[in-house]
XYZ file of C-alpha atoms in Angstrom:
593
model
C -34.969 -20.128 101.483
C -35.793 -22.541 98.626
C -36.730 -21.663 95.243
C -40.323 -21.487 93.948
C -41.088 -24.410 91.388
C -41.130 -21.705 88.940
C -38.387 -20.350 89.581
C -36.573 -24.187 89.261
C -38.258 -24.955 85.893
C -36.613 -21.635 84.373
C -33.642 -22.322 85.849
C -33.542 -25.977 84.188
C -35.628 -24.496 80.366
C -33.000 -21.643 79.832
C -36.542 -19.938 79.236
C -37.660 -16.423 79.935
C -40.422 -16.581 82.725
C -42.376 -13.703 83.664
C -42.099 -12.884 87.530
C -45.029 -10.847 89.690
C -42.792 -8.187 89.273
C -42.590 -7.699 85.990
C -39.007 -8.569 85.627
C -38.511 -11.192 82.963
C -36.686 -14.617 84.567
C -34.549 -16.799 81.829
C -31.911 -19.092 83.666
C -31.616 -17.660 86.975
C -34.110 -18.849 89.339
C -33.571 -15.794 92.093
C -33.596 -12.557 92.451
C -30.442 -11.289 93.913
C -27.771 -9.550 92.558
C -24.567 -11.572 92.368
C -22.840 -9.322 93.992
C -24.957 -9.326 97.205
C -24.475 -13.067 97.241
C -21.092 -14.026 96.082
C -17.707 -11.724 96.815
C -14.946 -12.952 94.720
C -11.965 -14.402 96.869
C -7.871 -14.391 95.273
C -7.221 -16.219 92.580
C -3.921 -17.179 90.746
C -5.717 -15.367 87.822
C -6.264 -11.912 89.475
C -4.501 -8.896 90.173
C -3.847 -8.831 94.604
C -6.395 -6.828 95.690
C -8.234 -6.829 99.078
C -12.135 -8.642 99.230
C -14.499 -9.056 101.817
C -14.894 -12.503 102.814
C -17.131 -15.432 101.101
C -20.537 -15.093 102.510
C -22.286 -18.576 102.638
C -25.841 -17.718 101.391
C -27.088 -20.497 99.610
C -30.072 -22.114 99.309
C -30.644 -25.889 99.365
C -29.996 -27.042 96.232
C -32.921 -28.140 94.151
C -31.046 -29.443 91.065
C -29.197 -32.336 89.474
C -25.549 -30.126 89.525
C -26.837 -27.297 91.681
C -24.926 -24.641 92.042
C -25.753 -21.256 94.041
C -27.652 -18.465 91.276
C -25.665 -15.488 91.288
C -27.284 -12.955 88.898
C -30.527 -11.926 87.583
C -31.594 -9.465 85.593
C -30.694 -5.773 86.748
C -33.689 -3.368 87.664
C -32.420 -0.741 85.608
C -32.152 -3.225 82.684
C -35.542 -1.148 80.936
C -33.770 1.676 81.302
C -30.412 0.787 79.662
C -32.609 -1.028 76.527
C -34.969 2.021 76.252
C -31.860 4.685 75.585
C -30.413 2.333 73.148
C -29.276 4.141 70.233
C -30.112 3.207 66.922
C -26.506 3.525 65.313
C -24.393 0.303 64.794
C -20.912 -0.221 65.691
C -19.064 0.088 62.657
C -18.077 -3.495 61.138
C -14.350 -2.809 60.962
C -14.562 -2.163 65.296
C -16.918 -5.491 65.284
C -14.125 -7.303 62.878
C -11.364 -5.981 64.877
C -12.089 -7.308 68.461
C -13.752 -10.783 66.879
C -10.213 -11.009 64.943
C -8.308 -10.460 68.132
C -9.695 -12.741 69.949
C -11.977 -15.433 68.017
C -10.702 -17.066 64.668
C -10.165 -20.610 63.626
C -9.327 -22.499 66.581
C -11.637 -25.145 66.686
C -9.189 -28.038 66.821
C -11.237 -31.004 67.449
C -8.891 -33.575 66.900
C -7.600 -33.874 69.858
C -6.829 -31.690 72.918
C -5.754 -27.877 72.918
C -2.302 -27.306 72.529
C -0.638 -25.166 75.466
C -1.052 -22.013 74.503
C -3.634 -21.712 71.893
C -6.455 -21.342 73.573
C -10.302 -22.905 74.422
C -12.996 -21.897 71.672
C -16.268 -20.921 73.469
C -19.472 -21.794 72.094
C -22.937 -20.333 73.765
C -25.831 -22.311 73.563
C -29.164 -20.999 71.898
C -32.574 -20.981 73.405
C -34.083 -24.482 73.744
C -36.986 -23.104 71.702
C -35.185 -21.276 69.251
C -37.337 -23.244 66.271
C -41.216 -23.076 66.931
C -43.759 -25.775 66.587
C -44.395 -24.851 62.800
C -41.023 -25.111 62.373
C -39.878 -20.984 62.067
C -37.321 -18.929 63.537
C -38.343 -18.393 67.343
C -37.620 -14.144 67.479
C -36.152 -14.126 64.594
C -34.846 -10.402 64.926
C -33.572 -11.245 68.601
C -31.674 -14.221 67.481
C -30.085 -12.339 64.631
C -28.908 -9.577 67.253
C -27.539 -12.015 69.476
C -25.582 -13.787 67.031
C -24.372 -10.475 66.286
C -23.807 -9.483 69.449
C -21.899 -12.840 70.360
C -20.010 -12.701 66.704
C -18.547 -8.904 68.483
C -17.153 -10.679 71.731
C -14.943 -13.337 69.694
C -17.355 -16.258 70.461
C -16.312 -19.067 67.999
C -19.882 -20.000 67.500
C -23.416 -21.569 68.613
C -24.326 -24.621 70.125
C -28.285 -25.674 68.376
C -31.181 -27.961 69.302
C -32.207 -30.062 66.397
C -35.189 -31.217 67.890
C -36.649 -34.742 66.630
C -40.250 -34.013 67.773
C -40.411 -31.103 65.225
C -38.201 -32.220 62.496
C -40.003 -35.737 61.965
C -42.561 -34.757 64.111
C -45.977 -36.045 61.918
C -44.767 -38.991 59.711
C -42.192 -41.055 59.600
C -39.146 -40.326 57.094
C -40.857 -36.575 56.087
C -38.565 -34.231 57.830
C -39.309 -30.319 57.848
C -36.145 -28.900 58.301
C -37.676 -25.507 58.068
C -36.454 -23.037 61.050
C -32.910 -24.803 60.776
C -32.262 -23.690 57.742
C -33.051 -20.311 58.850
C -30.891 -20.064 61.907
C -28.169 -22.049 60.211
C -27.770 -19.876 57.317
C -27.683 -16.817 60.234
C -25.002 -18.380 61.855
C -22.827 -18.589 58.636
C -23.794 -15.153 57.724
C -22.118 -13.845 60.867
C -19.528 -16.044 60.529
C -20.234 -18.065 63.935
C -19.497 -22.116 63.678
C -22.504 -24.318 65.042
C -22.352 -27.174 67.379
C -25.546 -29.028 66.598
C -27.431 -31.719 68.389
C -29.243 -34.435 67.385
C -31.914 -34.017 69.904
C -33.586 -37.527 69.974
C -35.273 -36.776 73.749
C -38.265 -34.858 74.877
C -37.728 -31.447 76.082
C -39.563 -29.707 78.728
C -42.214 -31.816 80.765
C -42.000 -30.347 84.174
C -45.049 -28.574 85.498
C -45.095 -25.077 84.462
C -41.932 -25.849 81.847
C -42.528 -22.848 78.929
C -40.480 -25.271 76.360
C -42.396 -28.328 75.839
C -41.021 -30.292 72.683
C -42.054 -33.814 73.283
C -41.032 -37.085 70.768
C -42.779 -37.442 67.381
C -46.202 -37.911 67.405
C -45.917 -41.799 65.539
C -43.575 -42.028 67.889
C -45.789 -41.164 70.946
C -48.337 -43.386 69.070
C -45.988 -46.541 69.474
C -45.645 -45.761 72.990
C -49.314 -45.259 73.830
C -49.917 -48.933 72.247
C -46.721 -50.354 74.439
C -45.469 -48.957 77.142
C -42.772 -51.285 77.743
C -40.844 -49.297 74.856
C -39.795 -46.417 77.600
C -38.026 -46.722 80.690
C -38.801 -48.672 83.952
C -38.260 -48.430 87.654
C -38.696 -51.169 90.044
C -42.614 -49.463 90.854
C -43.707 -49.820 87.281
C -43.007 -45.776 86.630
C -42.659 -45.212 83.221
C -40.228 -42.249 81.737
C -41.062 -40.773 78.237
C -38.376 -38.676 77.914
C -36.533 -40.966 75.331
C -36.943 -44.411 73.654
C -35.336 -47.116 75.959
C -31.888 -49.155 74.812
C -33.777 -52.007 75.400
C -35.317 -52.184 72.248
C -32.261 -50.348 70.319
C -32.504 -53.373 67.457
C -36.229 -54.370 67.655
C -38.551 -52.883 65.016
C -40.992 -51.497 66.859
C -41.156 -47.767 65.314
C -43.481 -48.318 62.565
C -41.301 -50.991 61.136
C -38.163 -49.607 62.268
C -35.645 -49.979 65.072
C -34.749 -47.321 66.870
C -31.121 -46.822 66.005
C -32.315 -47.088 62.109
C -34.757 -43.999 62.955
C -31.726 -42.075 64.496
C -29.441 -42.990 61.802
C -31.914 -41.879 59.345
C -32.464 -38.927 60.526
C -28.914 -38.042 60.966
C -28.604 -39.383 57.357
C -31.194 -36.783 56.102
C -29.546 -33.609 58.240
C -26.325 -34.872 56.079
C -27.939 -34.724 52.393
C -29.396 -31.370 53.653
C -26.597 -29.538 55.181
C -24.019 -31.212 52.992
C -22.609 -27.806 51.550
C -22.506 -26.481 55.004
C -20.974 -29.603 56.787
C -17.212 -29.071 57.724
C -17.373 -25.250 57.476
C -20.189 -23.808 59.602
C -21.478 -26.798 61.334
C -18.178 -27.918 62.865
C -19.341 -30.596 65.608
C -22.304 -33.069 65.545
C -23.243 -34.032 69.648
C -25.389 -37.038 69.517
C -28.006 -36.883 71.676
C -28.294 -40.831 73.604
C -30.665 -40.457 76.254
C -32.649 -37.895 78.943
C -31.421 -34.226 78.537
C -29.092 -35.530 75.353
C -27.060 -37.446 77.853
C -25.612 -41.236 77.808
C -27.158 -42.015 80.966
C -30.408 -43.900 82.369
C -33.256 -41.495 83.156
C -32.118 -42.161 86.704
C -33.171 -38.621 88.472
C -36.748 -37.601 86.729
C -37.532 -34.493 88.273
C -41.021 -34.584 86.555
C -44.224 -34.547 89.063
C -41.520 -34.653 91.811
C -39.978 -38.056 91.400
C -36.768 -36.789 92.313
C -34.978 -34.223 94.194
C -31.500 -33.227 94.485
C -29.361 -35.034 96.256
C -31.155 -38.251 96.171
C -29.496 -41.261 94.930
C -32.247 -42.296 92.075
C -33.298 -45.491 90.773
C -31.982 -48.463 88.715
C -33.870 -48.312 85.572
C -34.117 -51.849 83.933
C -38.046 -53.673 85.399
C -39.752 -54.348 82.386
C -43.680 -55.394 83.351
C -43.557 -58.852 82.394
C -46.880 -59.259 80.312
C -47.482 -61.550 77.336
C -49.286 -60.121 74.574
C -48.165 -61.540 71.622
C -45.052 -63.342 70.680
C -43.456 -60.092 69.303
C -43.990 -58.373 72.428
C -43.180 -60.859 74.648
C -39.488 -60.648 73.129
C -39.495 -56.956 73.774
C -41.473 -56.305 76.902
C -38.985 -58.749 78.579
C -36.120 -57.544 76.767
C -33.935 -55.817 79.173
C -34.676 -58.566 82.009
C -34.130 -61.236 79.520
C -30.559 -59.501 78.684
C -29.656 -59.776 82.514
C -31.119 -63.273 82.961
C -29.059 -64.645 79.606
C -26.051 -62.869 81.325
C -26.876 -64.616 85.257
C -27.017 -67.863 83.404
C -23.635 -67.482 81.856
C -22.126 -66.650 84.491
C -23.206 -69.399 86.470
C -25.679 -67.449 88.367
C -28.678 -68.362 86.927
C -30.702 -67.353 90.451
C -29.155 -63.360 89.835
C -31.235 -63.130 86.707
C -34.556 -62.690 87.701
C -34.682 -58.936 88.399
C -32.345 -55.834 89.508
C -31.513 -55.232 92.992
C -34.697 -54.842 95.628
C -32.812 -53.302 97.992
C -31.805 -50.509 96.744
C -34.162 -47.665 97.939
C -36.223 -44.794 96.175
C -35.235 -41.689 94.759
C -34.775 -39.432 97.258
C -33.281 -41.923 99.420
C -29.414 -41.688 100.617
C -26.666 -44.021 100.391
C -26.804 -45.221 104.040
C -30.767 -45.208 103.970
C -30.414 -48.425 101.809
C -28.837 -52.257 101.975
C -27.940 -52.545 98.313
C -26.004 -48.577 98.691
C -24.228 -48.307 102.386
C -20.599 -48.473 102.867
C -20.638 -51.320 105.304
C -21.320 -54.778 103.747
C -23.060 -53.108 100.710
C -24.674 -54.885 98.416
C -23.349 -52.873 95.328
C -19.623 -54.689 96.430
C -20.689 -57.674 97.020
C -20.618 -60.749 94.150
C -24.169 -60.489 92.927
C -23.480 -56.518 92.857
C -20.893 -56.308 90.708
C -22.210 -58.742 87.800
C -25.250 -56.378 88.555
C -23.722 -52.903 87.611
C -21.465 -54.802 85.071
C -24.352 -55.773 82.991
C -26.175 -52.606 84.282
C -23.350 -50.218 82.435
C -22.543 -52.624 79.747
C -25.753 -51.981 78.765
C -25.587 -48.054 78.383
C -22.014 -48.764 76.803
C -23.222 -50.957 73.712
C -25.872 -48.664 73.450
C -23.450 -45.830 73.033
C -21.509 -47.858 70.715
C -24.649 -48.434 68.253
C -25.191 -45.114 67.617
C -21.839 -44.025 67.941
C -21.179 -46.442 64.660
C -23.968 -44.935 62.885
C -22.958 -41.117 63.124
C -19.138 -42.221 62.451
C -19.897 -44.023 59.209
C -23.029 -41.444 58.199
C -20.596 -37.902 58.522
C -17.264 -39.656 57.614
C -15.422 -37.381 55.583
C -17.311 -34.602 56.204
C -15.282 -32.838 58.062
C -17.525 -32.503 61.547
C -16.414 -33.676 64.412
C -18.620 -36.685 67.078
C -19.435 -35.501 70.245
C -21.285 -37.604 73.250
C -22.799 -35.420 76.460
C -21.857 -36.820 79.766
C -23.801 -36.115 82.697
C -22.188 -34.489 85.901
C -23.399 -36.500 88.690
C -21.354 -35.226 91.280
C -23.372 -35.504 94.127
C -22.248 -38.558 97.292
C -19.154 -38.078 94.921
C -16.994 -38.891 97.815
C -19.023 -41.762 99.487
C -18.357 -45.242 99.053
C -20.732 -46.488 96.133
C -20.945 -43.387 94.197
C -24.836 -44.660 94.271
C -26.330 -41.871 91.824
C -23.424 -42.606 89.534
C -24.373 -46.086 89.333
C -28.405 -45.757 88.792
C -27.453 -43.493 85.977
C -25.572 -46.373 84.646
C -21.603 -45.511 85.261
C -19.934 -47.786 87.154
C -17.906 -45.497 89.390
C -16.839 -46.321 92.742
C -13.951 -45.410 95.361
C -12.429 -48.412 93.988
C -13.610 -48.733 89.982
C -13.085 -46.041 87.587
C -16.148 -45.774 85.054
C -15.107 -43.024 83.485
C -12.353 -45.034 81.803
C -14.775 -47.458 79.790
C -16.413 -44.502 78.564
C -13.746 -42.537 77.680
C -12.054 -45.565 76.028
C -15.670 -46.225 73.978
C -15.667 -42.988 72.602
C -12.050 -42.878 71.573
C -12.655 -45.996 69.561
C -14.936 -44.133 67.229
C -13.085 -40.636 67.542
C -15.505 -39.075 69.602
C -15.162 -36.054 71.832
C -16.173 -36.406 75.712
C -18.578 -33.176 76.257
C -18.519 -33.049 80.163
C -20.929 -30.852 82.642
C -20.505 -28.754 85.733
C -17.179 -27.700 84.698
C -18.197 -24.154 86.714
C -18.953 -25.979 89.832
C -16.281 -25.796 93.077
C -16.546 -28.437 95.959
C -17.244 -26.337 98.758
C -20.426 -24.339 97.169
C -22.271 -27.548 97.529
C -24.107 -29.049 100.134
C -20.889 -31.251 102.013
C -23.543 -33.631 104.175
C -24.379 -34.850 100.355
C -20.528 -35.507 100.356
C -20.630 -33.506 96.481
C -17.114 -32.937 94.910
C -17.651 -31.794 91.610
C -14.407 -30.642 91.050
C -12.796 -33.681 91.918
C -15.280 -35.462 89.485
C -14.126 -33.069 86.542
C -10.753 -34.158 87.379
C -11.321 -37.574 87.382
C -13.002 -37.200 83.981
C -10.295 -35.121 82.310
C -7.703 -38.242 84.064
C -10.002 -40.826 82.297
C -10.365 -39.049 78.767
C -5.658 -38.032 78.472
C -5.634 -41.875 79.357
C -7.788 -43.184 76.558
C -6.143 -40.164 74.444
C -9.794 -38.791 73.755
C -10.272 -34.793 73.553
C -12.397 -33.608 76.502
C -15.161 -30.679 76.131
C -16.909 -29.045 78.817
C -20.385 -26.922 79.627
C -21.521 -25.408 82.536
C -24.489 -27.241 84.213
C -26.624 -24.338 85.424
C -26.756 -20.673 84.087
C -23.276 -18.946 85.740
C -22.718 -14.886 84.559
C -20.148 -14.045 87.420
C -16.690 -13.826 87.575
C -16.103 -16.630 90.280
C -17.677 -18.822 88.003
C -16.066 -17.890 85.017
C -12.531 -18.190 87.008
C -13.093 -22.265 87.782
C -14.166 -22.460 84.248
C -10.690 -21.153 83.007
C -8.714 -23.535 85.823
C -11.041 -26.458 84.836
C -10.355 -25.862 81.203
C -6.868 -25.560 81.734
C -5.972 -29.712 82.020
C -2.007 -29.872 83.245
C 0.734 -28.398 81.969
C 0.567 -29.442 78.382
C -3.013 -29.856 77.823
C -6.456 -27.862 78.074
C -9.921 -28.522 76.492
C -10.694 -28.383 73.482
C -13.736 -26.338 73.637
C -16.560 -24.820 75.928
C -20.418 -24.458 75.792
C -21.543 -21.470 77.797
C -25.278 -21.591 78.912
C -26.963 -20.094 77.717
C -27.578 -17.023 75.058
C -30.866 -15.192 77.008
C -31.341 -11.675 78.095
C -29.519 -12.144 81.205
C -26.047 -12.665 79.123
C -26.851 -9.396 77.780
C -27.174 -7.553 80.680
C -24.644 -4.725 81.339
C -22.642 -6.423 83.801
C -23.182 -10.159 82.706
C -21.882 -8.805 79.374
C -18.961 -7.229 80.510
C -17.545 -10.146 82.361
C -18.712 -12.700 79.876
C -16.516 -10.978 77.184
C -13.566 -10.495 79.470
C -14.463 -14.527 79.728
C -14.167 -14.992 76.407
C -11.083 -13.046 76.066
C -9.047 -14.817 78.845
C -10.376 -18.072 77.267
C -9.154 -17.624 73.512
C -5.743 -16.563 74.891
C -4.592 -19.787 76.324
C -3.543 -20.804 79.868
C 0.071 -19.664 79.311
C -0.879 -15.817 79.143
C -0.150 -14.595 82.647
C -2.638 -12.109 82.908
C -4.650 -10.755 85.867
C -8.800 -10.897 85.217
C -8.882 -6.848 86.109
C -6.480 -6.247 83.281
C -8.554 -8.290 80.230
C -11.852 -6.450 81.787
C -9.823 -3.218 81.324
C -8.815 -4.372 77.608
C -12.270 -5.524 77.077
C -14.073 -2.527 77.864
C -13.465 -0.858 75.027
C -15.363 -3.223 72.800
C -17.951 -4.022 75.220
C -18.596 -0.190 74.521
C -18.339 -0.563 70.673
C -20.948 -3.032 70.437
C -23.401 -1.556 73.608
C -26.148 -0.652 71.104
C -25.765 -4.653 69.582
C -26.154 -5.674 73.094
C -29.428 -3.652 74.466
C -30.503 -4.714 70.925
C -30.228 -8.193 71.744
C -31.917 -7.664 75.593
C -34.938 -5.640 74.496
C -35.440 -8.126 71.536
C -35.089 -11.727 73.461
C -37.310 -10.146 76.129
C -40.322 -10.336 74.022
C-alpha cells in the first residue's frame, strides 16, 4: 500500500505530524511496528540464534533513497512518559557510561584507524531555531542533548539556516537561537557538526518546516527568475541560488559565493571562542537539501517520483532585458556554447540534450538514456556531461576555497554532503546520477573527480544511504545502494580523502543499524571517520528505538576489531539504558509537544 502524502512529507521534514489517531508521526511515515515488518536474519555481528524468515512487505518506494519504515511510535508510548519519575540519574552513572563509550575520537584528519572506533553524531530537528530566531522546545532539546550526552553520542549535527540568520537585510545576521543551542551543546559536553544551510527547507505541500531563502534574496529572484534553476520546460526550482551566476553580482551588489563567504565569515568572528572545541566540523551546504548536486529530482507539487531518472538542469530562458541580464540569463548556455566552440563543435552548443525524457521517465523510455546506441555514450554526450559535471565541480571548488581560507587554523574540520542516488545504479547510464550532475557510468567513475576535488582542499566526503541493502529496494529500478557506498568509499581511499556517512531516511532497528556498522567498517585497515544518525525526535526515544540505538552507539565507538555479538552489547547496554530511563521519557513527552 503506498504512503499518504503526509505521511511522505514527515518522513522527508524529520518533523512531528499529528496522525487521526492521535499518535504523533516524526520520521516514520507508517504505522507498523518494526518488528511486524522486518525479522532480523544472521549476521557476522550476532550471536547464532534461530529467526523466522525475511518477510517482503514493502511498499513502493516514494523517496529519493527509499528504504522500507520499520518503526513508529509505540502505543503504549503515553503510558511509559506519564509514569516517568521525576528523579535524575545521578551524574557519576551518566559520566560513567558516556566515558566508556564516547570521548575524544573525532579524528577528522583522515580515516579511522582499525580499532578505534566511528564517532556518531545525531542530527537535530530541522526546526530546532524558530522564525524569531529562539530555541524551538527549548526544555525538550536540553533533555535530548542530555539524554544523547548518557548513550556516549560524540555530539550534534545543526541547521544554520540562511533564511533566518540573514533573513531581512543583507550583512545583519541574528544569530540568536544558535547561540542558545550551541552553548547547550557545550554545556553537556556534546561536539556540533554545523551546516551552513544556504538552501530552502521545507516546500512540499503539507511540509510543517518551511524555512525558505532570505527575503532580499527572494526579492532578487522575484525581479529575475533566471537566477534559480532550469529544466528544459522552463520549470523553475527555488530551493537554492543557481551556479550559474556563482561570480555575477546579482544579490544586491553581491555575488553569490561573496554572500556565502560572508556569512561563513560572520559565524567565524561569532563562534571564534567555540571553534575547534565544541563546533568540531563545518558541512557546507552547495545546493538542494545541502547537497553538491543539481536540483535534479524536485519532489515539490509532484515533479518527481522515486525511481524516475530526473532532468538535466542547465535551459536558461533566453530573454534580453538589459545588457547585465543578458550576460546572466544566458549564462549557463553561454558556458556550454563557449565550451562546443572550443572543442570544435560549435553546432553542440546551442542547448542540452532534447532527448532525454521527463522526470519520471526510465532509462529505456528515452534516446539520450537507453543502453543501446545511447545518446549519453555517444560523442556529443560525453562533451555534454563533461561540461554538465564540470560545472557542479568548479562550483564546489569556489566555495570550497572560501570556507578553507575563512576557518583555516581554526581547528574545524570541511565537510561537503553527497547525495545517494542509488537508484538504475546497475543500468548502463547511471541516468539519475548524471541529471544530478555526476558523471557516473558502467564505464566512468564520477565519484573519483569528486573525491579528488575535495581532497585538494582537505575536505571530508559526507555520503548518504549508508543504512540501505540492495535487495530492500525495488530490483526492476535496478537500485544497488550498497554497491554505490562501496564505490564511494573505493573513490574517496584512492584520492586519500576521509569518508563520512548518514543514513538517508529515519532507520531505529537493528537490521539497519547492522549495515551501518559493515558499511562503516571500510577494509581491513580502514573505517569512517564518523556517522550522522537521523534524526533526534521522539521516535529515537522510544523504549525500544532507545535501547537498540544505544547498543548502536556502543558497537560503533568500539571499533570493527571487537568481536562481539549485537545480543551481548544490548545485554551490556541495558544497564544504562535503565540509568538514564527517566532522561529518556523526559526527552519523549517534551519533543512531543
Amino acid at each position: 500500500m503506498a504512503l499518504n502524502l503526509t505521511h511522505q512529507i514527515g518522513t522527508l521534514a524529520g518533523t512531528p505530524i499529528q496522525m487521526d489517531s492521535g499518535v504523533v508521526s516524526g520520521d516514520s511515515t507508517g504505522t507498523v511496528n518494526a518488528s511486524a515488518v522486518w525479522k532480523p536474519v544472521s549476521t557476522d555481528l550476532r550471536c547464532a540464534i534461530q529467526k523466522p524468515d525475511l518477510k517482503d512487505t514493502m511498499s513502493p518506494p516514494v523517496s529519493p533513497c527509499r528504504s522500507p519504515v520499520l518503526s513508529s511510535m509505540r502505543a503504549d508510548l503515553s503510558v511509559a512518559c506519564r509514569a516517568f519519575a521525576t528523579e535524575s540519574p545521578t551524574a557519576a552513572a551518566v559520566t560513567e557510561f558516556s566515558e566508556e563509550v564516547g570521548g575524544e575520537m573525532y579524528k577528522q584528519g583522515g580515516l579511522q584507524e582499525k580499532g578505534k572506533g566511528v564517532p556518531v553524531f545525531v542530527m537535530m530537528p530541522l526546526d530546532s531555531v524558530t522564525m524569531s530566531n529562539t530555541v524551538n522546545r527549548k526544555k525538550a532539546i536540553d533533555a535530548s542533548l542530555r539524554a544523547l550526552k548518557s548513550a556516549g553520542v560524540e555530539g550534534v549535527m545543526m541547521d544554520v539556516w540562511w533564511g533566518l540568520v540573514e533573513r531581512d537585510q543583507p550583512g545583519h545576521y541574528n544569530w540568536g537561537g544558535y547561540s542558545d543551542l550551541l552553548e547547550m551543546a557545550k554545556r553537556h559536553g556534546l561536539k556540533v557538526q554545523a551546516v551552513m544551510s544556504f538552501h530552502q527547507c521545507g516546500g512540499n505541500v503539507g511540509d510543517s518546516v518551511s524555512i525558505p531563502l532570505p527575503k532580499w534574496v527572494v526579492e532578487e529572484v522575484d525581479k529575475d527568475q533566471d537566477l534559480v534553476y532550469t529544466d528544459q520546460w522552463g520549470m523553475r526550482n527555488y530551493e537554492y541560488i543557481s551556479l550559474g551566476c556563482d561570480t555575477i553580482p546579482v544579490l544586491k551588489g553581491r555575488t553569490p559565493v561573496q554572500c556565502y563567504s560572508d556569512f561563513m565569515r560572520a559565524f567565524k568572528d561569532k563562534f571564534k571562542d567555540l571553534l575547534g572545541d565544541t563546533i568540531v566540523e563545518i558541512q557546507v551546504g552547495m545546493g538542494p537539501a545541502g547537497e553538491l548536486r543539481y536540483p535534479s529530482y524536485p519532489e515539490q507539487n509532484g515533479t518527481w517520483k522515486f525511481p524516475g531518472i530526473g532532468a538535466f538542469q542547465c535551459y536558461d530562458k533566453r530573454v534580453v532585458l538589459i545588457l547585465v541580464f543578458d550576460v546572466l540569463m544566458q549564462y549557463m548556455l553561454s558556458s556550454l556554447k563557449a565550451a562546443a566552440e572550443s572543442a570544435g563543435k560549435p553546432e553542440w552548443g546551442s542547448t542540452g540534450p532534447t532527448d532525454a525524457g521527463h522526470y519520471n521517465n526510465w532509462p529505456e523510455d528515452t534516446q539520450f538514456f537507453r543502453k543501446e546506441n545511447g545518446g549519453w555514450c555517444s560523442p556529443y554526450g560525453e562533451f555534454f556531461l563533461s561540461w554538465y559535471s564540470q560545472m557542479l565541480l568548479d562550483h564546489g571548488e569556489r566555495i570550497l576555497a572560501s570556507a578553507k581560507s575563512i576557518f583555516d587554523a581554526t581547528g574545524v574540520k570541511i565537510s561537503v554532503k553527497i547525495a545517494g542516488i542509488h537508484w538504475h545504479y546497475g543500468s548502463r547510464s547511471h541516468a539519475p546520477e548524471l541529471t544530478a550532475g555526476y558523471y557516473n557510468t558502467r564505464f566512468r567513475d564520477g565519484y573519483l573527480p569528486i573525491a579528488q576535488m575535495l581532497a585538494r582542499h582537505g575536505a571530508i566526503f559526507n555520503f548518504t544511504c549508508i543504512e540501505m541493502r540492495d535487495h530492500e529496494q525495488p530490483q526492476d529500478a535496478l537500485c544497488a545502494p550498497e554497491k554505490l557506498v562501496k564505490q564511494v568509499a573505493s573513490a574517496t581511499q584512492t584520492a586519500h580523502v576521509p569518508l563520512a556517512g548518514e543514513n538517508a531516511l529515519p532507520r531505529y532497528d537493528e537490521y539497519a543499524h547492522e549495515q551501518i556498522l559493515r558499511a562503516a567498517s571500510l577494509d581491513v585497515d580502514k573505517q569512517m571517520c564518523a556517522f550522522t544518525y537521523l534524526r533526534m525526535n521522539p521516535h529515537l526515544f522510544q523504549p525500544d528505538n532507545w535501547r537498540q540505538f544505544v547498543a548502536f552507539v556502543k558497537k560503533m565507538n568500539e571499533g570493527k576489531d571487537v568481536h562481539r555479538c549485537w545480543e551481548q552489547v544490548e545485554r551490556e547496554a541495558e544497564h544504562f539504558v535503565h540509568v538514564t530511563q527517566p532522561l529518556v521519557q523526559e526527552a519523549a513527552v517534551a519533543l512531543m509537544h
